[in-house]
Short mmCIF file of C-alpha atoms in Angstrom, two decimals:
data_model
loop_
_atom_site.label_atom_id
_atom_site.label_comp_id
_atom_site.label_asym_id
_atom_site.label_seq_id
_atom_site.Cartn_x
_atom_site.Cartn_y
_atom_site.Cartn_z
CA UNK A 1 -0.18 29.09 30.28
CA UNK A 2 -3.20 30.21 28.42
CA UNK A 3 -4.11 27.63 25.87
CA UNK A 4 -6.04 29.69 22.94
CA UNK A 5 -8.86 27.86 21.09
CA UNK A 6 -10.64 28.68 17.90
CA UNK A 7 -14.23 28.26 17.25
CA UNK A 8 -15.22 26.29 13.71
CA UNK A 9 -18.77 25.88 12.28
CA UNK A 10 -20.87 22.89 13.66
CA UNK A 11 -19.90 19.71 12.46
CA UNK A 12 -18.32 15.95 13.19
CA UNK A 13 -14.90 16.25 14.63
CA UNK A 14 -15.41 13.16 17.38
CA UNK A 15 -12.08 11.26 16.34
CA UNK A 16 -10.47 8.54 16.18
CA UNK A 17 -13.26 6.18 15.62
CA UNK A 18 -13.67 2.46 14.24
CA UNK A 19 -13.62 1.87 10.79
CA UNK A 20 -15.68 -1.24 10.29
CA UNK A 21 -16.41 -3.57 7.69
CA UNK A 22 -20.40 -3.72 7.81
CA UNK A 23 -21.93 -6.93 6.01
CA UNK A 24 -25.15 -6.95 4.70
CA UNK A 25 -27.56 -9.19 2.39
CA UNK A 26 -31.02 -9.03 0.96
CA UNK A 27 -34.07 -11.63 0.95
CA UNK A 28 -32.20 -12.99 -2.22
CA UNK A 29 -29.32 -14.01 -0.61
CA UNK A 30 -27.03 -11.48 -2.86
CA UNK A 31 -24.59 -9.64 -0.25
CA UNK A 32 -22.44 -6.58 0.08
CA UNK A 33 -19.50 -5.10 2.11
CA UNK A 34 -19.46 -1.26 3.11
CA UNK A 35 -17.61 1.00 5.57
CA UNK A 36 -18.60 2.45 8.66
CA UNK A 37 -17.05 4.79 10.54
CA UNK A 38 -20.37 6.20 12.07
CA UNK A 39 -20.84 3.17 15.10
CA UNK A 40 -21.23 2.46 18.56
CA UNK A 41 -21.52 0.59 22.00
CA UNK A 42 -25.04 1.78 23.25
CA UNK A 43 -26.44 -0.89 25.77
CA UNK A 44 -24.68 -2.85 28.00
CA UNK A 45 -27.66 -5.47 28.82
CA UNK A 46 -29.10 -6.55 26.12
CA UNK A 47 -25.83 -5.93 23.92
CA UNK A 48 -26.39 -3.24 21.34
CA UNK A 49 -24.78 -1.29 18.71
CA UNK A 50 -25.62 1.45 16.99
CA UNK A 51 -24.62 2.52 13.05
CA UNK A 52 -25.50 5.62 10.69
CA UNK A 53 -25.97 5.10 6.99
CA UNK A 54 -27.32 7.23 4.47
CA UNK A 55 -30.25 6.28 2.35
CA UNK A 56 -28.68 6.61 -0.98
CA UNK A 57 -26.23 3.84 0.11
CA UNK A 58 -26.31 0.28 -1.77
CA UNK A 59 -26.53 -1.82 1.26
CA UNK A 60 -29.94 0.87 3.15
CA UNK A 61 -32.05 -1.68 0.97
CA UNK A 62 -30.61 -4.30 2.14
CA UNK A 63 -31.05 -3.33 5.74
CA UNK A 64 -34.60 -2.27 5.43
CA UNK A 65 -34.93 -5.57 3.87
CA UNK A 66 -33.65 -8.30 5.90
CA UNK A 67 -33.00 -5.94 9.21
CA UNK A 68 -29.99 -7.70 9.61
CA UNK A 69 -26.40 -6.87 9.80
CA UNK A 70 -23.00 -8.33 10.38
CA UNK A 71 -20.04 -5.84 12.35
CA UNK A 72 -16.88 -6.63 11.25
CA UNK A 73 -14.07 -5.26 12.85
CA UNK A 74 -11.04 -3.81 11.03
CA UNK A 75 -7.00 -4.58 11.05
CA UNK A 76 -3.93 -2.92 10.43
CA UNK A 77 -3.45 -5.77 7.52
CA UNK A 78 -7.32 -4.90 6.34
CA UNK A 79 -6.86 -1.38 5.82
CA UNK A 80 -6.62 -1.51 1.54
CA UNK A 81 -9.39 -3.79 1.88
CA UNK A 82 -11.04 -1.24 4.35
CA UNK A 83 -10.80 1.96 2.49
CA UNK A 84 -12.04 0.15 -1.12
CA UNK A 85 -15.34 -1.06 0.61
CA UNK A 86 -15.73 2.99 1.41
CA UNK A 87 -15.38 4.76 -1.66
CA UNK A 88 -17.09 1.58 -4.46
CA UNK A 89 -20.65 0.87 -4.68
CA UNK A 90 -21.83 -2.81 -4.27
CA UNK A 91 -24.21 -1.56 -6.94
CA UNK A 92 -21.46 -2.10 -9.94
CA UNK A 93 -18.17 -4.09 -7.98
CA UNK A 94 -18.29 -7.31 -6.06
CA UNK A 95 -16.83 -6.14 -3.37
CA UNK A 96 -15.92 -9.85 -1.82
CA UNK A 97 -14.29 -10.99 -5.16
CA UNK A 98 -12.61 -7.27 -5.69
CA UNK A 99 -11.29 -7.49 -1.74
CA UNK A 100 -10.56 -11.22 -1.58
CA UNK A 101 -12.28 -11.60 1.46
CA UNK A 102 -13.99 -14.27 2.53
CA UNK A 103 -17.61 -15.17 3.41
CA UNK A 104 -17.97 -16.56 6.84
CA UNK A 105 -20.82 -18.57 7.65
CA UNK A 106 -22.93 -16.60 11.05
CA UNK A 107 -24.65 -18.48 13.64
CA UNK A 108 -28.08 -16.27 14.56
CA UNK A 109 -28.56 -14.55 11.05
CA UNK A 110 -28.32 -14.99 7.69
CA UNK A 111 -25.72 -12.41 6.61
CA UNK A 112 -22.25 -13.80 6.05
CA UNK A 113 -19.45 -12.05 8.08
CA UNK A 114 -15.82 -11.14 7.15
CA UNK A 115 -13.67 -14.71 8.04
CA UNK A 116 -10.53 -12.32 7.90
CA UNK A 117 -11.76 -10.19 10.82
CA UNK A 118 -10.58 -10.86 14.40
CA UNK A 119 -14.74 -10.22 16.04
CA UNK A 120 -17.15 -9.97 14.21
CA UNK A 121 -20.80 -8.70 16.08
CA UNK A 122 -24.16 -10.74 14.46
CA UNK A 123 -26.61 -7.95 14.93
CA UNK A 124 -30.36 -7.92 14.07
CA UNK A 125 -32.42 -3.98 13.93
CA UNK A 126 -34.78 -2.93 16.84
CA UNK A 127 -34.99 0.54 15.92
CA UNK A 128 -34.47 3.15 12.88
CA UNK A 129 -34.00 6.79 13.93
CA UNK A 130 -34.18 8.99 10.84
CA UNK A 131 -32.08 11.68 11.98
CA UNK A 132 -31.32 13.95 8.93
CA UNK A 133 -28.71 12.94 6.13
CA UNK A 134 -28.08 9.74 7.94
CA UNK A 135 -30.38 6.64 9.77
CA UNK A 136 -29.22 5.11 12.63
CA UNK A 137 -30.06 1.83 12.78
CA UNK A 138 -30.06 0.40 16.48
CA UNK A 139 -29.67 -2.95 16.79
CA UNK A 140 -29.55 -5.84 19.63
CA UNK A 141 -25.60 -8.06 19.09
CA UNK A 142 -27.15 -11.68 19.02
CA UNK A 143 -23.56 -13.54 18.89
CA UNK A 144 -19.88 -12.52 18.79
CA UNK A 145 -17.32 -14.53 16.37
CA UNK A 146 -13.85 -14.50 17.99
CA UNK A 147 -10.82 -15.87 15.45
CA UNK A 148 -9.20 -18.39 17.32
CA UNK A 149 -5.81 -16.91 16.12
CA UNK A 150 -5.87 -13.95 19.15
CA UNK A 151 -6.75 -16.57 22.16
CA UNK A 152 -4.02 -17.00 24.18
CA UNK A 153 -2.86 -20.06 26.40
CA UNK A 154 -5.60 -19.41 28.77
CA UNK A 155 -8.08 -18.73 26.15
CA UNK A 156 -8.36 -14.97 27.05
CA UNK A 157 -8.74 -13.09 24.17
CA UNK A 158 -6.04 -10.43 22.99
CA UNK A 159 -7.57 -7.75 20.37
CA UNK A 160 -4.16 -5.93 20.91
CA UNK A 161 -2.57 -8.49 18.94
CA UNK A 162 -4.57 -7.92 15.83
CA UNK A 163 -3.58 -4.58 15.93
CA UNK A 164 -7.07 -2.87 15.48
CA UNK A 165 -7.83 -0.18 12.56
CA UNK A 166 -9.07 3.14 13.47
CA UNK A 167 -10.05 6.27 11.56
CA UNK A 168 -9.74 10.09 12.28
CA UNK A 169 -10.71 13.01 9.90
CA UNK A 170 -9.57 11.36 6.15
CA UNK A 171 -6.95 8.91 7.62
CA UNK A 172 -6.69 4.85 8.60
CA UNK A 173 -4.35 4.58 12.01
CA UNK A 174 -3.37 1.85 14.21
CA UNK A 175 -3.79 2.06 17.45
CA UNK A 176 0.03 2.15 18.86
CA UNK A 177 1.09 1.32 22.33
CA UNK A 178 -0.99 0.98 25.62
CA UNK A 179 -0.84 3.69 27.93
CA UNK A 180 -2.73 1.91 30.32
CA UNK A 181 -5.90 -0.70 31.47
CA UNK A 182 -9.33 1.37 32.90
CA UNK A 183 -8.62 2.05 36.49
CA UNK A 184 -4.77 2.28 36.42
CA UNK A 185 -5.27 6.07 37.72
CA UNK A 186 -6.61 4.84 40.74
CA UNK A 187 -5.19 1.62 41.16
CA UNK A 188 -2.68 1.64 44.53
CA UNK A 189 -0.27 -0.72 42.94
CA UNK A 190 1.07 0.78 39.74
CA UNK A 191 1.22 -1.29 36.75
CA UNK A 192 4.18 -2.53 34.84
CA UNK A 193 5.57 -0.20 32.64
CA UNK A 194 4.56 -0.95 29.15
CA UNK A 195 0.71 -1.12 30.92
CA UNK A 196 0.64 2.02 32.13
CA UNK A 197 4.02 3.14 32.21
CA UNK A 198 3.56 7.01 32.38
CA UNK A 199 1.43 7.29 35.20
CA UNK A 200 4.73 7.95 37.31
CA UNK A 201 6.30 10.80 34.95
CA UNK A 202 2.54 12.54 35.09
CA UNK A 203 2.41 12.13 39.57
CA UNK A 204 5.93 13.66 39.20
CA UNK A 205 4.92 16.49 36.91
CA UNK A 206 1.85 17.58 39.45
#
């Protein structure tokens, strides 16, 4: 079966992605909450990130200040919360007081991080790519905050659990059920079904 494809004008149709809370502060101490959908693992060892902002945003200054920047990953339950720190500027709302969130205190720099989020990534700025209508901002992850609440009996950490936000083209999603763990395709013993419970309809289907 032929399957018939139509070709659009260039632009930025990699979805889903994460939608992040990003936390920020200047020299002053005075600190602000925006969204991020533009971010990304780039470096294994040392740990780094990447994110794109645009220079007319509140929190650039901030950034180009301090070079410091707090990751804060997004729920299912943070999705209002989410969406508000997108569309207001820190320049006239308080986002923390408008949000209720809460101000966490970091370990390695001195931008406060989002106490509601399950990991938050402390991240300081090696680099600053001006690439067009956005900067990315490159940065080395100097410590990871875990919340206690996802650690199971054996102190493994479950993200699953805190049912992760994700964005794609205009709209907030969870994540839904697991398909299956890297490696399952390969793996000689299948997994339990609820892992990768498919892979035996799509063998059958071949």
């Amino acid at each position: 079966m032929e399957i018939k494809k139509r070709v659009f004008k260039p632009g930025n149709l990699l979805y889903p992605v994460p939608a992040v809370l990003v936390s920020v502060a200047d020299k002053e101490g005075n600190s602000n909450l925006f969204t991020v959908a533009w971010t990304g693992t780039v470096c294994t060892n040392p740990p780094m990130l990447s994110i794109s902002v645009r220079p007319e945003r509140y929190s650039y200054h901030m950034l180009q200040e301090t070079g410091e920047f707090v990751v804060n990953l997004t729920t299912e339950a943070l999705a209002f919360a989410t969406d508000f720190c997108g569309v207001r500027s820190g320049r006239d709302t308080d986002k923390w007081k408008e949000t209720g969130l809460t101000k966490g205190k970091s370990q390695k720099v001195l931008v406060p991080l989002v106490q509601e989020s399950p990991v938050s990534l402390e991240c300081r700025v090696t680099e600053v790519r001006e690439l067009g209508s956005h900067h990315l901002f490159l940065a080395e992850i100097l410590a990871v905050n875990v919340s206690e609440t996802y650690l199971d009996a054996n102190d493994t950490f479950r993200l699953s659990k805190a049912r992760p936000l994700a964005y794609s083209h205009g709209r907030y999603y969870g994540l839904g059920e697991c398909l299956g763990t890297f490696g399952y395709s390969v793996r000689k013993t299948p997994e339990r079904k609820g892992k990768a419970g498919r892979r035996k309809k799509y063998h059958e289907k071949r």
